[in-house]
Amino acid sequence: ENRPRFAEVAARLWHALCATCRRRHWRCCRRMLVVPQRLDMPRACAVAIFGLVAAALADGPSSEFVHLRPAVVGGVEVLLGQETAVSSKPFHVLPALVDADVVATALQAASVIDMDNHNDEADWLPAYEVYTVERGEPVPGKAPPELLQAIHQLSERAVPLARAAYDCPTCVVCTSFVRRYLPEERIRVPCHFDVTAFATVILSLSPSSNYSGGFFVQPGAHVDSRRFVPLEAGDVIVHDFTLNHGVEVLQGGRYSLVLWVSQTQADCDRSRTPWHAQRAMAGDHVAQHILGMMYTQGNGAPQDDGLALHWT
């Protein structure tokens, strides 16, 4: 009686099933795609049935998402998340931190800006991003006023939290960039650490209705430990360099505005990241791994195979 609405719900259920199958076995999803044909069953009905099974397999609808709890940090009310890895520090979600009109105009500007397709350091695939601020200054021709306004609000409202949360009174915004995730371009960034940032501030520009999946944290090596962080447009995540995280857009498209924060203005000006070496020399295994990657890639440190082997 309401075929369009049923088709929409059925598609969502089918998508949930495939997401569940991906976590367990790729062939599972491929096999179920042909079941409706073999049973001469309407595809929408098969989707609904398999979707219900998927919900049961997923151990409830909340199993995909990280647990967040209310807290007060530096006098600011936040939602606190913990990646659970021994060496990671908590991350923070600030709901509706940036004004809705500022988010809307920033999204419009981001949707028409020319993205760069240089290789991303996380996987060496085209990044589809554009740097708007470097060494604390707007990049000429790359920073429209609408994005600068959003960057200003983020700096005013989120960076003080980063300073308080990570004991960094001299932290400054060093770099800013916009990222785009679309099915025909890039839909994921694998697990990684932000090696060139002491802290990271991420503003979600896209409404949650535009996509599924998104930003995730992953404390373990296996994808089963991955948990998504639910975000609405205007919500902000603040985390430091110890967070193992990534992005996977399962459906739709997503835009985000990112600030990389340096420990001092001098570190920003000279592209230094001394916090990794300090923790590595103190015996932190994650920092040692990060430092090894930095020397391997020449990203945040001079390329040096000998030092890369030493720290890895």
mmCIF file of C-alpha atoms in Angstrom:
data_model
loop_
_atom_site.group_PDB
_atom_site.id
_atom_site.type_symbol
_atom_site.label_atom_id
_atom_site.label_comp_id
_atom_site.label_asym_id
_atom_site.label_seq_id
_atom_site.Cartn_x
_atom_site.Cartn_y
_atom_site.Cartn_z
ATOM 1 C CA GLU A 1 0.000 0.000 0.000
ATOM 2 C CA ASN A 2 2.935 2.328 0.566
ATOM 3 C CA ARG A 3 5.484 0.875 -1.805
ATOM 4 C CA PRO A 4 7.952 3.851 -1.904
ATOM 5 C CA ARG A 5 8.178 4.000 1.886
ATOM 6 C CA PHE A 6 8.607 0.225 2.135
ATOM 7 C CA ALA A 7 11.332 0.315 -0.499
ATOM 8 C CA GLU A 8 13.190 2.975 1.500
ATOM 9 C CA VAL A 9 13.009 0.957 4.731
ATOM 10 C CA ALA A 10 13.946 -2.221 2.880
ATOM 11 C CA ALA A 11 17.008 -0.551 1.373
ATOM 12 C CA ARG A 12 18.168 0.524 4.829
ATOM 13 C CA LEU A 13 17.714 -3.029 6.141
ATOM 14 C CA TRP A 14 19.646 -4.450 3.185
ATOM 15 C CA HIS A 15 22.449 -1.978 3.805
ATOM 16 C CA ALA A 16 22.591 -3.000 7.488
ATOM 17 C CA LEU A 17 22.823 -6.639 6.452
ATOM 18 C CA CYS A 18 25.719 -6.014 4.100
ATOM 19 C CA ALA A 19 27.534 -4.022 6.772
ATOM 20 C CA THR A 20 27.142 -6.977 9.136
ATOM 21 C CA CYS A 21 28.340 -9.433 6.502
ATOM 22 C CA ARG A 22 31.423 -7.333 5.784
ATOM 23 C CA ARG A 23 32.490 -7.675 9.382
ATOM 24 C CA ARG A 24 32.185 -11.448 9.259
ATOM 25 C CA HIS A 25 32.718 -12.692 5.742
ATOM 26 C CA TRP A 26 32.622 -10.958 2.369
ATOM 27 C CA ARG A 27 31.095 -13.982 0.617
ATOM 28 C CA CYS A 28 28.107 -13.870 2.961
ATOM 29 C CA CYS A 29 26.846 -10.657 1.366
ATOM 30 C CA ARG A 30 27.479 -11.856 -2.169
ATOM 31 C CA ARG A 31 25.512 -15.075 -1.585
ATOM 32 C CA MET A 32 22.508 -13.283 -0.139
ATOM 33 C CA LEU A 33 22.308 -10.973 -3.122
ATOM 34 C CA VAL A 34 21.223 -13.937 -5.299
ATOM 35 C CA VAL A 35 18.785 -15.546 -2.837
ATOM 36 C CA PRO A 36 15.730 -13.501 -3.968
ATOM 37 C CA GLN A 37 16.231 -14.678 -7.562
ATOM 38 C CA ARG A 38 16.548 -18.337 -6.610
ATOM 39 C CA LEU A 39 13.419 -18.223 -4.433
ATOM 40 C CA ASP A 40 11.454 -16.159 -6.968
ATOM 41 C CA MET A 41 10.878 -13.755 -4.088
ATOM 42 C CA PRO A 42 10.260 -10.005 -4.483
ATOM 43 C CA ARG A 43 13.551 -8.311 -3.690
ATOM 44 C CA ALA A 44 11.991 -5.918 -1.160
ATOM 45 C CA CYS A 45 10.533 -8.822 0.835
ATOM 46 C CA ALA A 46 13.858 -10.642 0.860
ATOM 47 C CA VAL A 47 15.592 -7.451 1.944
ATOM 48 C CA ALA A 48 13.212 -7.045 4.879
ATOM 49 C CA ILE A 49 13.654 -10.637 6.026
ATOM 50 C CA PHE A 50 17.427 -10.599 5.768
ATOM 51 C CA GLY A 51 17.527 -7.184 7.447
ATOM 52 C CA LEU A 52 15.805 -8.551 10.516
ATOM 53 C CA VAL A 53 18.335 -11.376 10.634
ATOM 54 C CA ALA A 54 21.139 -8.836 10.312
ATOM 55 C CA ALA A 55 19.856 -6.861 13.282
ATOM 56 C CA ALA A 56 19.988 -10.005 15.396
ATOM 57 C CA LEU A 57 23.492 -10.838 14.185
ATOM 58 C CA ALA A 58 24.676 -7.337 14.993
ATOM 59 C CA ASP A 59 23.824 -7.822 18.688
ATOM 60 C CA GLY A 60 21.495 -4.838 18.743
ATOM 61 C CA PRO A 61 21.472 -1.499 16.979
ATOM 62 C CA SER A 62 23.997 0.133 19.326
ATOM 63 C CA SER A 63 26.838 -2.336 18.695
ATOM 64 C CA GLU A 64 28.164 -0.206 15.817
ATOM 65 C CA PHE A 65 28.605 2.935 17.911
ATOM 66 C CA VAL A 66 31.046 4.014 20.583
ATOM 67 C CA HIS A 67 29.772 4.627 24.094
ATOM 68 C CA LEU A 68 29.726 8.326 25.046
ATOM 69 C CA ARG A 69 29.065 9.648 28.526
ATOM 70 C CA PRO A 70 28.364 13.194 29.745
ATOM 71 C CA ALA A 71 31.296 14.944 31.419
ATOM 72 C CA VAL A 72 32.644 18.391 32.182
ATOM 73 C CA VAL A 73 36.156 19.181 30.907
ATOM 74 C CA GLY A 74 37.698 22.598 31.439
ATOM 75 C CA GLY A 75 34.306 23.941 32.457
ATOM 76 C CA VAL A 76 32.713 22.724 29.205
ATOM 77 C CA GLU A 77 29.960 20.090 28.991
ATOM 78 C CA VAL A 78 31.021 17.364 26.568
ATOM 79 C CA LEU A 79 30.302 13.779 25.612
ATOM 80 C CA LEU A 80 33.383 11.784 26.550
ATOM 81 C CA GLY A 81 34.555 8.774 24.569
ATOM 82 C CA GLN A 82 37.371 6.319 25.215
ATOM 83 C CA GLU A 83 38.998 4.266 22.498
ATOM 84 C CA THR A 84 40.034 1.682 25.190
ATOM 85 C CA ALA A 85 43.597 1.176 23.922
ATOM 86 C CA VAL A 86 45.981 1.445 26.878
ATOM 87 C CA SER A 87 47.977 4.345 25.474
ATOM 88 C CA SER A 88 45.091 6.445 24.118
ATOM 89 C CA LYS A 89 43.576 9.464 25.812
ATOM 90 C CA PRO A 90 39.828 10.204 25.803
ATOM 91 C CA PHE A 91 38.226 12.072 22.926
ATOM 92 C CA HIS A 92 35.417 14.598 23.217
ATOM 93 C CA VAL A 93 32.221 15.294 21.284
ATOM 94 C CA LEU A 94 30.704 18.772 21.527
ATOM 95 C CA PRO A 95 27.156 18.718 20.113
ATOM 96 C CA ALA A 96 25.986 21.671 18.006
ATOM 97 C CA LEU A 97 29.119 23.661 18.854
ATOM 98 C CA VAL A 98 29.153 25.691 15.631
ATOM 99 C CA ASP A 99 26.168 27.861 14.671
ATOM 100 C CA ALA A 100 23.800 26.237 12.177
ATOM 101 C CA ASP A 101 23.988 29.111 9.693
ATOM 102 C CA VAL A 102 27.787 29.040 9.795
ATOM 103 C CA VAL A 103 27.762 25.278 9.150
ATOM 104 C CA ALA A 104 25.314 25.649 6.267
ATOM 105 C CA THR A 105 27.355 28.329 4.484
ATOM 106 C CA ALA A 106 30.591 26.412 5.107
ATOM 107 C CA LEU A 107 29.047 23.280 3.584
ATOM 108 C CA GLN A 108 27.933 25.258 0.546
ATOM 109 C CA ALA A 109 31.440 26.669 0.111
ATOM 110 C CA ALA A 110 33.021 23.229 0.571
ATOM 111 C CA SER A 111 30.715 21.675 -2.032
ATOM 112 C CA VAL A 112 31.933 23.980 -4.801
ATOM 113 C CA ILE A 113 35.593 24.379 -3.884
ATOM 114 C CA ASP A 114 38.202 22.687 -6.089
ATOM 115 C CA MET A 115 39.582 19.716 -4.180
ATOM 116 C CA ASP A 116 43.196 18.577 -4.509
ATOM 117 C CA ASN A 117 43.796 14.958 -5.449
ATOM 118 C CA HIS A 118 47.321 14.629 -4.051
ATOM 119 C CA ASN A 119 48.030 11.324 -2.318
ATOM 120 C CA ASP A 120 46.926 10.941 1.276
ATOM 121 C CA GLU A 121 49.612 9.850 3.750
ATOM 122 C CA ALA A 122 47.307 7.228 5.287
ATOM 123 C CA ASP A 123 46.918 5.088 2.159
ATOM 124 C CA TRP A 124 48.609 6.979 -0.729
ATOM 125 C CA LEU A 125 45.343 7.319 -2.634
ATOM 126 C CA PRO A 126 43.902 10.631 -3.900
ATOM 127 C CA ALA A 127 42.851 12.645 -0.853
ATOM 128 C CA TYR A 128 40.070 14.907 -2.193
ATOM 129 C CA GLU A 129 40.862 17.623 0.289
ATOM 130 C CA VAL A 130 41.964 21.238 0.182
ATOM 131 C CA TYR A 131 44.185 23.032 2.693
ATOM 132 C CA THR A 132 42.696 26.359 3.746
ATOM 133 C CA VAL A 133 45.169 27.291 6.531
ATOM 134 C CA GLU A 134 48.892 26.482 6.748
ATOM 135 C CA ARG A 135 51.259 27.579 9.521
ATOM 136 C CA GLY A 136 48.370 29.475 11.069
ATOM 137 C CA GLU A 137 47.665 31.645 8.018
ATOM 138 C CA PRO A 138 44.925 31.385 5.351
ATOM 139 C CA VAL A 139 46.127 29.907 2.074
ATOM 140 C CA PRO A 140 45.646 32.491 -0.717
ATOM 141 C CA GLY A 141 42.904 31.467 -3.124
ATOM 142 C CA LYS A 142 41.944 28.399 -1.070
ATOM 143 C CA ALA A 143 40.110 29.875 1.919
ATOM 144 C CA PRO A 144 36.700 31.388 1.091
ATOM 145 C CA PRO A 145 35.167 33.650 3.774
ATOM 146 C CA GLU A 146 32.496 31.083 4.662
ATOM 147 C CA LEU A 147 35.136 28.508 5.632
ATOM 148 C CA LEU A 148 37.240 31.096 7.457
ATOM 149 C CA GLN A 149 34.179 31.998 9.538
ATOM 150 C CA ALA A 150 33.719 28.339 10.515
ATOM 151 C CA ILE A 151 37.441 28.021 11.285
ATOM 152 C CA HIS A 152 37.200 31.109 13.501
ATOM 153 C CA GLN A 153 34.300 29.675 15.504
ATOM 154 C CA LEU A 154 36.105 26.352 15.878
ATOM 155 C CA SER A 155 39.232 28.114 17.086
ATOM 156 C CA GLU A 156 37.276 30.195 19.582
ATOM 157 C CA ARG A 157 35.084 27.396 20.933
ATOM 158 C CA ALA A 158 36.949 24.100 20.553
ATOM 159 C CA VAL A 159 40.657 24.876 20.901
ATOM 160 C CA PRO A 160 40.286 26.017 24.559
ATOM 161 C CA LEU A 161 38.883 22.559 25.306
ATOM 162 C CA ALA A 162 41.882 20.931 23.614
ATOM 163 C CA ARG A 163 44.205 23.039 25.744
ATOM 164 C CA ALA A 164 42.424 22.013 28.949
ATOM 165 C CA ALA A 165 41.879 18.359 28.050
ATOM 166 C CA TYR A 166 45.438 17.660 26.903
ATOM 167 C CA ASP A 167 47.351 20.013 29.231
ATOM 168 C CA CYS A 168 48.547 22.202 26.389
ATOM 169 C CA PRO A 169 48.138 25.884 27.313
ATOM 170 C CA THR A 170 50.252 27.020 24.348
ATOM 171 C CA CYS A 171 48.398 25.000 21.691
ATOM 172 C CA VAL A 172 47.604 26.900 18.476
ATOM 173 C CA VAL A 173 45.769 26.154 15.248
ATOM 174 C CA CYS A 174 48.419 25.369 12.652
ATOM 175 C CA THR A 175 46.619 23.720 9.738
ATOM 176 C CA SER A 176 43.067 23.511 8.440
ATOM 177 C CA PHE A 177 41.585 21.563 5.562
ATOM 178 C CA VAL A 178 38.267 20.390 4.124
ATOM 179 C CA ARG A 179 37.675 16.752 3.176
ATOM 180 C CA ARG A 180 35.079 15.266 0.873
ATOM 181 C CA TYR A 181 33.851 11.659 0.798
ATOM 182 C CA LEU A 182 31.789 10.570 -2.209
ATOM 183 C CA PRO A 183 31.167 7.071 -3.653
ATOM 184 C CA GLU A 184 32.810 7.892 -6.987
ATOM 185 C CA GLU A 185 35.902 9.384 -5.309
ATOM 186 C CA ARG A 186 36.979 8.430 -1.788
ATOM 187 C CA ILE A 187 34.740 6.870 0.863
ATOM 188 C CA ARG A 188 37.252 5.853 3.520
ATOM 189 C CA VAL A 189 40.481 6.669 5.299
ATOM 190 C CA PRO A 190 42.016 3.617 7.005
ATOM 191 C CA CYS A 191 42.968 3.537 10.681
ATOM 192 C CA HIS A 192 45.748 5.975 11.435
ATOM 193 C CA PHE A 193 47.170 8.460 13.907
ATOM 194 C CA ASP A 194 47.368 12.171 13.122
ATOM 195 C CA VAL A 195 51.150 12.259 13.291
ATOM 196 C CA THR A 196 51.599 15.947 12.461
ATOM 197 C CA ALA A 197 49.018 17.227 14.971
ATOM 198 C CA PHE A 198 49.204 17.397 18.756
ATOM 199 C CA ALA A 199 45.405 17.629 18.784
ATOM 200 C CA THR A 200 42.729 17.467 16.096
ATOM 201 C CA VAL A 201 39.403 19.290 15.869
ATOM 202 C CA ILE A 202 36.813 17.960 13.400
ATOM 203 C CA LEU A 203 33.607 19.759 12.445
ATOM 204 C CA SER A 204 30.945 17.662 10.747
ATOM 205 C CA LEU A 205 29.477 19.743 7.915
ATOM 206 C CA SER A 206 27.033 17.149 6.575
ATOM 207 C CA PRO A 207 23.696 16.207 8.180
ATOM 208 C CA SER A 208 23.625 12.625 9.423
ATOM 209 C CA SER A 209 20.759 11.933 6.999
ATOM 210 C CA ASN A 210 23.194 12.411 4.091
ATOM 211 C CA TYR A 211 25.312 9.370 4.914
ATOM 212 C CA SER A 212 25.824 6.324 7.097
ATOM 213 C CA GLY A 213 29.053 5.320 8.801
ATOM 214 C CA GLY A 214 31.545 8.169 9.067
ATOM 215 C CA PHE A 215 34.180 8.805 11.736
ATOM 216 C CA PHE A 216 35.231 5.745 13.762
ATOM 217 C CA VAL A 217 37.676 4.730 16.456
ATOM 218 C CA GLN A 218 39.383 1.334 16.484
ATOM 219 C CA PRO A 219 41.354 0.187 19.530
ATOM 220 C CA GLY A 220 42.347 -3.199 18.096
ATOM 221 C CA ALA A 221 43.859 -4.535 14.893
ATOM 222 C CA HIS A 222 40.642 -6.280 13.836
ATOM 223 C CA VAL A 223 37.751 -4.443 12.218
ATOM 224 C CA ASP A 224 35.381 -5.953 14.804
ATOM 225 C CA SER A 225 36.757 -3.472 17.354
ATOM 226 C CA ARG A 226 35.692 -0.525 15.184
ATOM 227 C CA ARG A 227 33.025 1.777 16.594
ATOM 228 C CA PHE A 228 31.462 4.736 14.787
ATOM 229 C CA VAL A 229 30.937 8.089 16.500
ATOM 230 C CA PRO A 230 27.451 9.457 15.681
ATOM 231 C CA LEU A 231 27.628 13.073 14.506
ATOM 232 C CA GLU A 232 25.139 15.643 13.311
ATOM 233 C CA ALA A 233 26.025 18.737 11.280
ATOM 234 C CA GLY A 234 27.606 21.249 13.660
ATOM 235 C CA ASP A 235 28.917 18.598 16.064
ATOM 236 C CA VAL A 236 32.639 18.653 16.807
ATOM 237 C CA ILE A 237 35.149 15.974 17.808
ATOM 238 C CA VAL A 238 38.319 16.899 19.692
ATOM 239 C CA HIS A 239 41.040 14.264 20.092
ATOM 240 C CA ASP A 240 44.806 14.104 20.479
ATOM 241 C CA PHE A 241 47.547 12.258 18.617
ATOM 242 C CA THR A 242 47.074 9.002 20.570
ATOM 243 C CA LEU A 243 43.689 8.185 19.004
ATOM 244 C CA ASN A 244 43.615 5.416 16.396
ATOM 245 C CA HIS A 245 40.798 6.474 14.099
ATOM 246 C CA GLY A 246 39.569 6.616 10.527
ATOM 247 C CA VAL A 247 36.591 7.295 8.292
ATOM 248 C CA GLU A 248 34.361 4.919 6.349
ATOM 249 C CA VAL A 249 31.263 6.265 4.649
ATOM 250 C CA LEU A 250 29.057 3.247 4.052
ATOM 251 C CA GLN A 251 26.422 5.112 2.077
ATOM 252 C CA GLY A 252 25.953 8.659 0.789
ATOM 253 C CA GLY A 253 28.424 11.549 1.018
ATOM 254 C CA ARG A 254 30.139 13.487 3.789
ATOM 255 C CA TYR A 255 32.066 16.760 4.192
ATOM 256 C CA SER A 256 34.164 17.746 7.195
ATOM 257 C CA LEU A 257 36.339 20.660 8.262
ATOM 258 C CA VAL A 258 39.488 19.705 10.186
ATOM 259 C CA LEU A 259 41.899 21.723 12.319
ATOM 260 C CA TRP A 260 45.331 20.400 13.242
ATOM 261 C CA VAL A 261 46.632 21.918 16.449
ATOM 262 C CA SER A 262 50.340 22.209 17.284
ATOM 263 C CA GLN A 263 51.786 22.264 20.785
ATOM 264 C CA THR A 264 53.412 25.682 20.240
ATOM 265 C CA GLN A 265 53.589 28.284 17.490
ATOM 266 C CA ALA A 266 57.292 27.432 17.047
ATOM 267 C CA ASP A 267 56.408 23.775 16.421
ATOM 268 C CA CYS A 268 53.867 24.903 13.841
ATOM 269 C CA ASP A 269 56.268 27.283 12.102
ATOM 270 C CA ARG A 270 59.021 24.655 11.883
ATOM 271 C CA SER A 271 56.758 21.616 11.218
ATOM 272 C CA ARG A 272 58.039 19.919 14.387
ATOM 273 C CA THR A 273 56.293 17.143 16.319
ATOM 274 C CA PRO A 274 58.421 16.634 19.453
ATOM 275 C CA TRP A 275 55.610 14.962 21.417
ATOM 276 C CA HIS A 276 56.091 11.654 19.576
ATOM 277 C CA ALA A 277 59.809 11.394 20.356
ATOM 278 C CA GLN A 278 59.228 12.309 23.998
ATOM 279 C CA ARG A 279 56.710 9.494 24.463
ATOM 280 C CA ALA A 280 58.734 7.039 22.363
ATOM 281 C CA MET A 281 61.875 7.554 24.440
ATOM 282 C CA ALA A 282 59.758 7.064 27.574
ATOM 283 C CA GLY A 283 58.851 3.565 26.331
ATOM 284 C CA ASP A 284 55.407 4.172 24.798
ATOM 285 C CA HIS A 285 55.027 1.424 22.166
ATOM 286 C CA VAL A 286 52.383 3.297 20.135
ATOM 287 C CA ALA A 287 54.581 6.411 20.009
ATOM 288 C CA GLN A 288 57.518 4.260 18.916
ATOM 289 C CA HIS A 289 55.398 2.828 16.098
ATOM 290 C CA ILE A 290 54.278 6.313 15.042
ATOM 291 C CA LEU A 291 57.841 7.615 15.122
ATOM 292 C CA GLY A 292 58.979 4.702 12.968
ATOM 293 C CA MET A 293 56.259 5.481 10.408
ATOM 294 C CA MET A 294 57.247 9.148 10.390
ATOM 295 C CA TYR A 295 60.874 8.316 9.602
ATOM 296 C CA THR A 296 59.772 5.763 6.989
ATOM 297 C CA GLN A 297 57.534 8.201 5.128
ATOM 298 C CA GLY A 298 59.399 11.429 5.806
ATOM 299 C CA ASN A 299 56.127 12.777 7.171
ATOM 300 C CA GLY A 300 56.646 14.997 10.234
ATOM 301 C CA ALA A 301 60.302 13.900 10.413
ATOM 302 C CA PRO A 302 63.207 13.556 7.953
ATOM 303 C CA GLN A 303 63.083 10.376 5.895
ATOM 304 C CA ASP A 304 65.604 8.020 7.530
ATOM 305 C CA ASP A 305 65.455 4.245 7.013
ATOM 306 C CA GLY A 306 67.900 3.589 9.851
ATOM 307 C CA LEU A 307 65.861 5.492 12.446
ATOM 308 C CA ALA A 308 62.674 4.013 10.999
ATOM 309 C CA LEU A 309 64.005 0.487 11.586
ATOM 310 C CA HIS A 310 65.234 1.448 15.072
ATOM 311 C CA TRP A 311 61.853 2.742 16.262
ATOM 312 C CA THR A 312 59.724 0.208 14.412
#
